[in-house]
GROMACS .gro file of C-alpha atoms in nm:
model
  426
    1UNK     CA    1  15.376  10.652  11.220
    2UNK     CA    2  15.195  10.379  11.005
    3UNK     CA    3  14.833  10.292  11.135
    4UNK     CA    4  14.902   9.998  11.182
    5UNK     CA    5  15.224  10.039  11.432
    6UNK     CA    6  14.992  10.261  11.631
    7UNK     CA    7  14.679  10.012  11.600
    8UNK     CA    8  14.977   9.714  11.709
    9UNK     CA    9  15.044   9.891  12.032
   10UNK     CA   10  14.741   9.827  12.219
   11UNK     CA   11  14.887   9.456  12.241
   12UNK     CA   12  15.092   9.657  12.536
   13UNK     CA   13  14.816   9.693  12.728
   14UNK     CA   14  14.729   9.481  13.083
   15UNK     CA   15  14.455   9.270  13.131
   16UNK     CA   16  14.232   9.335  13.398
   17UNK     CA   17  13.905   9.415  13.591
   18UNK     CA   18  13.845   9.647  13.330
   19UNK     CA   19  13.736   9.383  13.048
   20UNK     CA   20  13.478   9.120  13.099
   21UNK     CA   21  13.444   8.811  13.018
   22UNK     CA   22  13.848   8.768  12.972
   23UNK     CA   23  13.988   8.449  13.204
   24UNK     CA   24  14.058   8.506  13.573
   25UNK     CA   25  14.405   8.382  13.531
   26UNK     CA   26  14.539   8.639  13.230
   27UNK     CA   27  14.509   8.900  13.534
   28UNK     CA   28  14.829   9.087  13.460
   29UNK     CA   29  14.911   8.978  13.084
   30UNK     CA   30  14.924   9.220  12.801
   31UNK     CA   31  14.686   9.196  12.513
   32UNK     CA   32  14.941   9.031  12.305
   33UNK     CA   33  15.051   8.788  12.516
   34UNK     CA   34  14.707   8.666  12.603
   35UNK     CA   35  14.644   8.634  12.234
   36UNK     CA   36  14.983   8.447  12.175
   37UNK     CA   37  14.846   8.187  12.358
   38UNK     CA   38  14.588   8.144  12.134
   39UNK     CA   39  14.344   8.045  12.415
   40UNK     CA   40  14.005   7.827  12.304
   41UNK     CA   41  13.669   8.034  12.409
   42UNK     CA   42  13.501   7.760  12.540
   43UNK     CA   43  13.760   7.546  12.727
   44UNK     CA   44  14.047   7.836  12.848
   45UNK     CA   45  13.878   8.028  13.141
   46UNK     CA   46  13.642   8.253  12.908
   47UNK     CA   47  13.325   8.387  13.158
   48UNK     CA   48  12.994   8.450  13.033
   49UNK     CA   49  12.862   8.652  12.909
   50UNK     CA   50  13.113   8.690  12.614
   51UNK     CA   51  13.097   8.879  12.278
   52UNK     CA   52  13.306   8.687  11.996
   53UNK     CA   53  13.355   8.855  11.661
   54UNK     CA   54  13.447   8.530  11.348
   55UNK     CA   55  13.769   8.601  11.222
   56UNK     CA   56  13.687   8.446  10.904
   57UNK     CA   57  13.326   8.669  10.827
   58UNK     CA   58  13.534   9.013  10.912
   59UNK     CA   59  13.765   8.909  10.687
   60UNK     CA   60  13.579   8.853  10.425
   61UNK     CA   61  13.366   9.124  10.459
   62UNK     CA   62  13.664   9.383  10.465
   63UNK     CA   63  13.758   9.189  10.145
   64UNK     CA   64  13.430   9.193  10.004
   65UNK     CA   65  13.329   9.619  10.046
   66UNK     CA   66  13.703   9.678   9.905
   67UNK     CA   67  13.604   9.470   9.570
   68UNK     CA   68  13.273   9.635   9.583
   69UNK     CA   69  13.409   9.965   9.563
   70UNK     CA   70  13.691   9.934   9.378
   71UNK     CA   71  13.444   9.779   9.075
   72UNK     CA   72  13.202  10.055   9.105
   73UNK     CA   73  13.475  10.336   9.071
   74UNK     CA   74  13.390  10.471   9.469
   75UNK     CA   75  13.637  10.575   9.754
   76UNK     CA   76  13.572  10.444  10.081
   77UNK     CA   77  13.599  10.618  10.376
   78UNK     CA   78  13.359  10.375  10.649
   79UNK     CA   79  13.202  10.533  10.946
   80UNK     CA   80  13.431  10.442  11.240
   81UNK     CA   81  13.098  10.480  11.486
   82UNK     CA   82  13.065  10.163  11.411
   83UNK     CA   83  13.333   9.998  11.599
   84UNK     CA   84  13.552  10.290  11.718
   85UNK     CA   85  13.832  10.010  11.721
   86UNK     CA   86  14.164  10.089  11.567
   87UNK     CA   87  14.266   9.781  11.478
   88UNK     CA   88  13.971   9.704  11.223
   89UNK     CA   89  14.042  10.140  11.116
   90UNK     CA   90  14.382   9.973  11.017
   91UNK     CA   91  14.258   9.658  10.839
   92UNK     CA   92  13.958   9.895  10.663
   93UNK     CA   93  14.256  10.111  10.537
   94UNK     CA   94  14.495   9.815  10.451
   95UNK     CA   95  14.208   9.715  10.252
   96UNK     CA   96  14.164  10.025  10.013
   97UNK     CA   97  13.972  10.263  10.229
   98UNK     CA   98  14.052  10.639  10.177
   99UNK     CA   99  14.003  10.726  10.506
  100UNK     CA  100  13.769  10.690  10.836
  101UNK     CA  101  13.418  10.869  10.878
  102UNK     CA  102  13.351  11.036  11.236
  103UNK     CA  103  13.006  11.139  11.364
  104UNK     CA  104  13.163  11.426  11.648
  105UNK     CA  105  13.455  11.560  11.749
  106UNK     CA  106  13.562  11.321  11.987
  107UNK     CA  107  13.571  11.039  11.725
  108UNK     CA  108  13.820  11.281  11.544
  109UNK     CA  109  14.064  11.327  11.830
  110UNK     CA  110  14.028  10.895  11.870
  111UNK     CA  111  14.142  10.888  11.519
  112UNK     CA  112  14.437  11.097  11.513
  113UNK     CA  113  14.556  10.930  11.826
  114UNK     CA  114  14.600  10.632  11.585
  115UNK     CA  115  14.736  10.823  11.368
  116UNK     CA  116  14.398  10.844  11.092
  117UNK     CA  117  14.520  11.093  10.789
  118UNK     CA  118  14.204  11.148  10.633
  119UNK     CA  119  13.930  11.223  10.798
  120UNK     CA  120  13.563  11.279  10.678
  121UNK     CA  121  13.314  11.420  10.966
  122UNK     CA  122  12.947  11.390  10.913
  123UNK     CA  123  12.836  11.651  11.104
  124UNK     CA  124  12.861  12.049  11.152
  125UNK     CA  125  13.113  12.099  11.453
  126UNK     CA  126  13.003  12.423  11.634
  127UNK     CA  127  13.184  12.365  11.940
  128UNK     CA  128  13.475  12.626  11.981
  129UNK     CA  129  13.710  12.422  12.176
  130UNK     CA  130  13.670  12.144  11.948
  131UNK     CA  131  13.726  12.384  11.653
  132UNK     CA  132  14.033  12.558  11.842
  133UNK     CA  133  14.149  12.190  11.871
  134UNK     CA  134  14.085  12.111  11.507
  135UNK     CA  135  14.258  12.388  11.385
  136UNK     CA  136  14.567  12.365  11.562
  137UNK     CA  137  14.601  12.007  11.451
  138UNK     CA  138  14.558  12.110  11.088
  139UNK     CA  139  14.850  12.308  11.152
  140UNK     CA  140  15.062  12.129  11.276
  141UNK     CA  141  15.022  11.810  11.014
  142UNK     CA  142  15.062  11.979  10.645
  143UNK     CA  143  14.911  11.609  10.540
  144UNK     CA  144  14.610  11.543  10.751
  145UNK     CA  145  14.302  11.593  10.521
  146UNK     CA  146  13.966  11.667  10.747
  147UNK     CA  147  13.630  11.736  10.579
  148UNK     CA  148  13.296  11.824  10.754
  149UNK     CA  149  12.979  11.957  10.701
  150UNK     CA  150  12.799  12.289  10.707
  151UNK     CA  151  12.427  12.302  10.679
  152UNK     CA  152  12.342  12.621  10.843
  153UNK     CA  153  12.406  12.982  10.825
  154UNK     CA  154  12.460  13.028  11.220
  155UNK     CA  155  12.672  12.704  11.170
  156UNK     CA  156  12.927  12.889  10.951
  157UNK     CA  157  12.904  13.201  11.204
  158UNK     CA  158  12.989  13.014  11.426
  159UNK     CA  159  13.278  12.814  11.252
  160UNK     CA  160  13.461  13.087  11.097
  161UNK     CA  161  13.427  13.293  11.496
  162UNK     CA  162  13.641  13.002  11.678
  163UNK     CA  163  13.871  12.909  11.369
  164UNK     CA  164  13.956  13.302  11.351
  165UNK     CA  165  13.980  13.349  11.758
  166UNK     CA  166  14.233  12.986  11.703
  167UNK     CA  167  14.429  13.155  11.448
  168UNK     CA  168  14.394  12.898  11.237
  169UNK     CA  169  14.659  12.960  10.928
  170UNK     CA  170  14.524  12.670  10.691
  171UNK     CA  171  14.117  12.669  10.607
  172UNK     CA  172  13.877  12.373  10.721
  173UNK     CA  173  13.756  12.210  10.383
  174UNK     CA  174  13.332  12.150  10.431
  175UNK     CA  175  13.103  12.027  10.193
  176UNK     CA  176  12.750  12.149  10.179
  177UNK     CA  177  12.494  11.878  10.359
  178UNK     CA  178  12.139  11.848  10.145
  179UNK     CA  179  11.931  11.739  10.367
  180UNK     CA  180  11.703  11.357  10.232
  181UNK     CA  181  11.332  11.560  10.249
  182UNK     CA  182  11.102  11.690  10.455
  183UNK     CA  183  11.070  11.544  10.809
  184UNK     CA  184  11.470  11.401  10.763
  185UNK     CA  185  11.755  11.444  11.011
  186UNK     CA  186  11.951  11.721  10.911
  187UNK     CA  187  12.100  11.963  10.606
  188UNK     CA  188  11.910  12.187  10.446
  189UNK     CA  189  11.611  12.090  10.224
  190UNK     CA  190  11.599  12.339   9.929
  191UNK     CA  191  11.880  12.377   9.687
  192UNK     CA  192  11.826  12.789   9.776
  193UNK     CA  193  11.967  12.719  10.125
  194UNK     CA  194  12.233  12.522   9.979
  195UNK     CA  195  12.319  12.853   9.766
  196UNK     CA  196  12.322  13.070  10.047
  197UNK     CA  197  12.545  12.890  10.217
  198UNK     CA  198  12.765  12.855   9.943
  199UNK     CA  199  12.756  13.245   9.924
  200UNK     CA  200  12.861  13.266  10.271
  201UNK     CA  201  13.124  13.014  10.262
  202UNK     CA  202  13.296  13.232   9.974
  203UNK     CA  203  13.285  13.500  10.192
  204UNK     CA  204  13.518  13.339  10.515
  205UNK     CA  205  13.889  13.250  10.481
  206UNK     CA  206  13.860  12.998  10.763
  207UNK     CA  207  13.621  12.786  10.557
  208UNK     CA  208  13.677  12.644  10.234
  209UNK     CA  209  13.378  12.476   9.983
  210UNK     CA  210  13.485  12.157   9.846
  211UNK     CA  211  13.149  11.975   9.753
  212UNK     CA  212  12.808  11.871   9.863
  213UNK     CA  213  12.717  11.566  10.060
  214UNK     CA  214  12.433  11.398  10.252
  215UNK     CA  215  12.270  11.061  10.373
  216UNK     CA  216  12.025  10.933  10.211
  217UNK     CA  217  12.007  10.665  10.501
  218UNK     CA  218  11.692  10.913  10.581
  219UNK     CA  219  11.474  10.962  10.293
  220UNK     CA  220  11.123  10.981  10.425
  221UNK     CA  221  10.992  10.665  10.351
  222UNK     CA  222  11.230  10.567  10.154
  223UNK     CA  223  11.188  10.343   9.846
  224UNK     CA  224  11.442  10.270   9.559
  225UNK     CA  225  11.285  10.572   9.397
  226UNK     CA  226  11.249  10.772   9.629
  227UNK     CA  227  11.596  10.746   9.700
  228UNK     CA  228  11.743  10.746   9.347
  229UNK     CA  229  11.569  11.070   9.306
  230UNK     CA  230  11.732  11.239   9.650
  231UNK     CA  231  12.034  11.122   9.536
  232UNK     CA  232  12.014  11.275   9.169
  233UNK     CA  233  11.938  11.596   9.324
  234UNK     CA  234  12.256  11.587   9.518
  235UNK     CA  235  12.432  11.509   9.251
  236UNK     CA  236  12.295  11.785   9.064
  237UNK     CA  237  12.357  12.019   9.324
  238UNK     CA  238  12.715  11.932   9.265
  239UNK     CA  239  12.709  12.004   8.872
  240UNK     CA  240  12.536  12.330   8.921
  241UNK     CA  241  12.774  12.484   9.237
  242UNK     CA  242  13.068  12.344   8.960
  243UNK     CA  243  12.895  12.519   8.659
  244UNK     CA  244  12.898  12.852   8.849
  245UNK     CA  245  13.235  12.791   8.956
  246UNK     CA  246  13.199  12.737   9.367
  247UNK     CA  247  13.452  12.458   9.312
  248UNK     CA  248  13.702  12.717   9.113
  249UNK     CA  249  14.065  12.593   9.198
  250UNK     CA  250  14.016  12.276   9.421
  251UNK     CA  251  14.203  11.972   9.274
  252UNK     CA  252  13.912  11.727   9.315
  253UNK     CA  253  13.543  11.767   9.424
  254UNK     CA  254  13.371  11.583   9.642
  255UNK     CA  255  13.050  11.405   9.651
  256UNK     CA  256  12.964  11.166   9.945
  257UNK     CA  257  12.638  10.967  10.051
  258UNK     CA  258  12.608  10.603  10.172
  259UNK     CA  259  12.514  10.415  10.458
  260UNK     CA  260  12.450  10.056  10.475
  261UNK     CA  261  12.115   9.998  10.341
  262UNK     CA  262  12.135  10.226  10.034
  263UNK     CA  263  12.511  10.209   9.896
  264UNK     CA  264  12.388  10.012   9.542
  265UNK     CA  265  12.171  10.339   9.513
  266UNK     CA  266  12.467  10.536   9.556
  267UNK     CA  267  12.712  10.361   9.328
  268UNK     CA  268  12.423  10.342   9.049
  269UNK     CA  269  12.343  10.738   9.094
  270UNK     CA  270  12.710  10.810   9.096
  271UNK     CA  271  12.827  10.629   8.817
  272UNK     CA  272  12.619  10.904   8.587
  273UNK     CA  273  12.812  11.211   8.780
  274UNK     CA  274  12.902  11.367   8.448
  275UNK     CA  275  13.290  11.542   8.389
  276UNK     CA  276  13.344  11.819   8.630
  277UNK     CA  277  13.605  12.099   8.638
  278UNK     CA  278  13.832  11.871   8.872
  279UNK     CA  279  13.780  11.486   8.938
  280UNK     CA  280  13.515  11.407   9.172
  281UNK     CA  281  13.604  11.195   9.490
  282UNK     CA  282  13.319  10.951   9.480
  283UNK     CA  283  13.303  10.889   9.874
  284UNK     CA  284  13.073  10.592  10.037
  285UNK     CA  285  13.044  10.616  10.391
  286UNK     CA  286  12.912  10.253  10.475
  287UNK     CA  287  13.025  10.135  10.813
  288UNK     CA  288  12.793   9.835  10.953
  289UNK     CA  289  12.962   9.613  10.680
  290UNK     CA  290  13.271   9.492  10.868
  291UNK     CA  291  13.071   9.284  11.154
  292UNK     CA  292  12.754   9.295  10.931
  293UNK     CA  293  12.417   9.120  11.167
  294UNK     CA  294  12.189   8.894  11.218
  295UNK     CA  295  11.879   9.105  11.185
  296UNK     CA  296  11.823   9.486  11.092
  297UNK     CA  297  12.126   9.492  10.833
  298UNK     CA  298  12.049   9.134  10.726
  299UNK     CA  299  11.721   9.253  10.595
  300UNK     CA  300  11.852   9.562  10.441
  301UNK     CA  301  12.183   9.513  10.287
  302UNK     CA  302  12.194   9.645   9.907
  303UNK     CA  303  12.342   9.264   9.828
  304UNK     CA  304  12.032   9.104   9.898
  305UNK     CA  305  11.927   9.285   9.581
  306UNK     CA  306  12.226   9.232   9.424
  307UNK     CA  307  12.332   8.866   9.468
  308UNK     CA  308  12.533   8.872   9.204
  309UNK     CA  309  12.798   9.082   9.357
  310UNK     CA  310  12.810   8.886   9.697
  311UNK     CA  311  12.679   8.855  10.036
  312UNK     CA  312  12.793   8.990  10.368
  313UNK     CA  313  12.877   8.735  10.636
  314UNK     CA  314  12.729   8.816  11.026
  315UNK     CA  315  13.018   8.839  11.244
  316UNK     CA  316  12.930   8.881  11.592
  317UNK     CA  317  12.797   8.601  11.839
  318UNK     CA  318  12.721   8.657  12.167
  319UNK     CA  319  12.735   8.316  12.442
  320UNK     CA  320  12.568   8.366  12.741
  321UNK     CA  321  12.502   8.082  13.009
  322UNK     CA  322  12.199   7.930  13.109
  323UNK     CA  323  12.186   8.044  13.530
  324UNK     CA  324  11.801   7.959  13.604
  325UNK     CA  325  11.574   7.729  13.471
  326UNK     CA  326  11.245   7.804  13.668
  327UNK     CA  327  10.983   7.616  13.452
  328UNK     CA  328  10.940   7.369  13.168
  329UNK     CA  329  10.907   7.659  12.911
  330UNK     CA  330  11.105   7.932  13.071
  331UNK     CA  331  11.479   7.962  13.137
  332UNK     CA  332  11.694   8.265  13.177
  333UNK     CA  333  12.065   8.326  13.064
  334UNK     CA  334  12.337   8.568  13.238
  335UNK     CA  335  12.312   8.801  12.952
  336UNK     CA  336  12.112   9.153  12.924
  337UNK     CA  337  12.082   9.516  12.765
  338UNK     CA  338  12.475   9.599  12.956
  339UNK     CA  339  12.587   9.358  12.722
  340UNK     CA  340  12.320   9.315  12.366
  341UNK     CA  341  12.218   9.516  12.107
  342UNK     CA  342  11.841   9.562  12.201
  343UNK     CA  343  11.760   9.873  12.052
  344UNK     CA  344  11.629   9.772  11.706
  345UNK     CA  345  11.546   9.395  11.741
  346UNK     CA  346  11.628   9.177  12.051
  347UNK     CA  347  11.893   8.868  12.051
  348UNK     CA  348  11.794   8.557  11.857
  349UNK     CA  349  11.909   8.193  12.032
  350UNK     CA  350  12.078   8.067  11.729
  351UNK     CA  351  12.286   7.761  11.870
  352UNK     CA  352  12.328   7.544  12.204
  353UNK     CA  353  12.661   7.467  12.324
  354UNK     CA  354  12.638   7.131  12.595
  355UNK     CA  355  12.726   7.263  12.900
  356UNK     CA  356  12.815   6.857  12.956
  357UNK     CA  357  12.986   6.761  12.693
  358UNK     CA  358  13.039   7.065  12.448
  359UNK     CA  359  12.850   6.949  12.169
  360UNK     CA  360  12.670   7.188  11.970
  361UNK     CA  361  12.286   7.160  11.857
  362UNK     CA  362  12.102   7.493  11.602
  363UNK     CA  363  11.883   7.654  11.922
  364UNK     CA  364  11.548   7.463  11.776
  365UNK     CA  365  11.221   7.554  11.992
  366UNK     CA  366  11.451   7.801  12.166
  367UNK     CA  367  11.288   8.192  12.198
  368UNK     CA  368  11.425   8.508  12.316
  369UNK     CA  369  11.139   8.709  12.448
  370UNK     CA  370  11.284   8.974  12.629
  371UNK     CA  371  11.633   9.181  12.823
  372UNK     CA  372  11.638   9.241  13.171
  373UNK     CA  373  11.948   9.434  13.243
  374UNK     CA  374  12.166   9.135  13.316
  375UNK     CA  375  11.922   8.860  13.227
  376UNK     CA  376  11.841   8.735  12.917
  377UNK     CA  377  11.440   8.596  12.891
  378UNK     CA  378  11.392   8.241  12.697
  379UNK     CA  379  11.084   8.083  12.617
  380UNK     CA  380  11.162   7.697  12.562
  381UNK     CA  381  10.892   7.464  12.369
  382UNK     CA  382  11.015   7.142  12.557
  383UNK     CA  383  11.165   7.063  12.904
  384UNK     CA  384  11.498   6.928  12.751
  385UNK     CA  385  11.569   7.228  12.538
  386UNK     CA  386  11.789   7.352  12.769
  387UNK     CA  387  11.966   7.340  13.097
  388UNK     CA  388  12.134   7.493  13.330
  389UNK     CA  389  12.493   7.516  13.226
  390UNK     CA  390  12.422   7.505  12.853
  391UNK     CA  391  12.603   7.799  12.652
  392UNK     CA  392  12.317   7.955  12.408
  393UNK     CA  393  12.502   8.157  12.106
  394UNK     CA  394  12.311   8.458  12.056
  395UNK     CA  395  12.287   8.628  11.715
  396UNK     CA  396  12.294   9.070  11.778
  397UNK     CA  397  12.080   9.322  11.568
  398UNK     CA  398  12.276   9.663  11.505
  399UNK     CA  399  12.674   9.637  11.488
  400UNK     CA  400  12.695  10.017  11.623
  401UNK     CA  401  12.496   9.905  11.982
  402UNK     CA  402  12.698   9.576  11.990
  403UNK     CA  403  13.080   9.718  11.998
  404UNK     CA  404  13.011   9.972  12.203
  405UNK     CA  405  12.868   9.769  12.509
  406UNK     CA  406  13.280   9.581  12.481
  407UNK     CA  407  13.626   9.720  12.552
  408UNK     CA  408  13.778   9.438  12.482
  409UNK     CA  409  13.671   9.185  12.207
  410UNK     CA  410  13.807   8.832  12.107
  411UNK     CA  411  13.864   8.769  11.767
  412UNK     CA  412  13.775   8.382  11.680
  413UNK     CA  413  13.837   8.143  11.463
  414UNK     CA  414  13.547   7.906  11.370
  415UNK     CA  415  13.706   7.625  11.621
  416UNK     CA  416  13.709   7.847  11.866
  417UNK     CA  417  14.078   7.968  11.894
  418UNK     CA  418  14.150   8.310  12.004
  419UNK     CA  419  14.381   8.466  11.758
  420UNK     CA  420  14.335   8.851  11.894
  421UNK     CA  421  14.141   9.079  12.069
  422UNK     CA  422  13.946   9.425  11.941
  423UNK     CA  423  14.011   9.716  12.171
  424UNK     CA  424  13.668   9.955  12.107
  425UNK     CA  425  13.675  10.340  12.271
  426UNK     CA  426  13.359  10.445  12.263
   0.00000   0.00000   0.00000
């Protein structure tokens, strides 16, 4: 079944308890009939706190990464971490992706439920009953395409033990992870432990090489040069393991990198990959790109050094209520860390929303200054900044902390109208 059929069903489900901010009154709806009534955030029964995600910035940023990689000759398989929300897994595919990125098992299992064909996992998976699980899903869908990593050689003990106690009939296809340098996260971090692997891979049946991969998200300090040169080396990890024929027989090689800060690195160190035995799959992994932010990623974003090729849109907002105003320069709203990104940069007060008369002012004088865990701490420059009653819209640092602190998520329209709502399973 399509994606999107699967992705559609979750309009069955029931409002309730279970999702906050949602009106009172659409106790007992399904999804899709709350969204058929195309309820206005502000004026239909919406509580704060409330995450809202633009309609019109996801959009175009799904539009924008699919012209990006389609002009720079790269597949696109985004990390579903991000979101873990079907519906934008169906949209990212419906907009040229090859297929979703998972960080652990238990994103893979999410994905299949939807019905995800291609999979690419980030990781080493060590865990028997996850492999035991893998492998009998392998066999029993001659089309679903998985990938991981290996980047040790206990990993690939370990692997080819539980895929041989599984009786797994059809090998799992790994590429080698290079670890970014010294001091990174993992792989390995000489092209000698990238060889031995390879020399145990080519001794399992369970396992099968199909490339080399890696992130290089964590170059040590990284700087364009820095990570230009990590991601040469990967590249020519790939020509050599080709050139001694690890990649004999496959019918395309792959090479993956990319996160969000890095991916013009990746497309310009990619472009020189020279002609291999079989085509190379030229996989970016970006995933932050679909709600994009108002702060870490809007710093870092590869299009703020390339203009020319377009600019990312923030999508989330977060309105919270002002519930206390104890002092001419201090006010608190009903929002905290159960419900904001904190972990990188804390909420910025972006726009006021009358709590009167629904006007909306920009946030001028207006200061977050810290998260309690249900409380959100303003400084205010003037007495009539704010008042009790007043909706603030908050601007969120880090899309993968924001999604997952939601189950349910409006989608809306720049007037306000809700046209649908994100269901996250983190």
């Amino acid at each position: 079944m399509a994606v999107e059929r699967l992705a559609d069903g979750l309009a069955s489900e029931r409002v309730d308890h279970r999702f906050k901010a949602l009106p009172p009154d659409a106790e007992g709806r399904t999804v899709g009939e709350l969204a058929a009534e195309r309820r206005n955030l502000f004026r239909d029964g919406f509580t704060t706190p409330v995450l809202a995600l633009s309609a019109e910035s996801v959009e175009h940023n799904l539009a924008l990464m699919e012209s990006y990689a389609a002009h720079h000759h790269l597949a696109f398989a985004p990390h579903g971490k991000t979101s873990m929300a079907p519906q934008l897994f169906a949209r990212q595919l419906a907009h040229g992706a090859w297929g979703i990125t998972a960080a652990v098992p238990t994103h893979v299992r999410v994905y299949r439920a939807f019905g995800i064909q291609r999979i690419f996992l980030a990781n080493e998976v060590v865990d028997a009953a996850a492999l035991r699980w893998l492998a009998a899903e392998l066999d029993a869908d001659p089309d679903f395409r998985f990938i991981c990593y290996v980047d040790s050689l206990r990993g690939i003990e370990l692997m080819d033990a539980a895929l041989r106690a599984a009786g797994a009939r059809r090998p799992v296809d790994v590429v080698i992870e290079l670890g970014a340098g010294d001091g990174a996260r993992t792989g390995v971090r000489t092209e000698a432990e990238c060889r031995a692997l390879a020399d145990a891979l080519a001794g399992t049946d369970t396992l099968r090489l199909v490339g080399v991969a890696g992130y290089e998200g964590e170059v040590p300090d990284a700087t364009p040069e820095r990570v230009l040169a990590w991601l040469r080396r990967l590249v020519a990890l790939a020509v050599e393991f080709d050139g001694a024929g690890r990649f004999a027989g496959l019918d395309e090689i792959v090479l993956s990198a990319g996160g969000s800060a890095w991916f013009d690195a990746v497309a310009e160190v990619f472009a020189e990959v020279p002609e291999l035995s079989a085509p190379v799959l030229k996989l970016l992994r970006s995933g932050a790109y679909v709600s994009h932010d108002d702060g870490h990623y809007r710093h870092l974003t590869p299009f703020n050094r390339v203009p020319e090729e377009g600019a990312l849109q923030p999508a989330f907002r977060l309105w919270a209520q002002v519930v206390s105003r104890p002092s001419p320069g201090q006010a608190f709203l009903n929002a905290g860390k159960r419900d904001a990104a904190y972990d990188l940069d804390l909420p910025t007060a972006q726009v006021v929303r009358s709590g009167r008369d629904g006007t909306v002012r920009p946030a001028a004088g207006i200061t977050v200054t810290g998260l309690s865990d249900q409380h959100t701490w303003i400084a205010t420059e003037a007495a009539g900044d704010l008042e009790v009653g007043d909706w603030v819209g908050l601007g969120l640092s880090h899309p993968c902390t924001s999604f997952d602190k939601w189950q349910l998520i409006p989608l809306v329209e720049a007037d306000g109208t809700v046209t649908d709502y994100l269901r996250t399973f983190f």
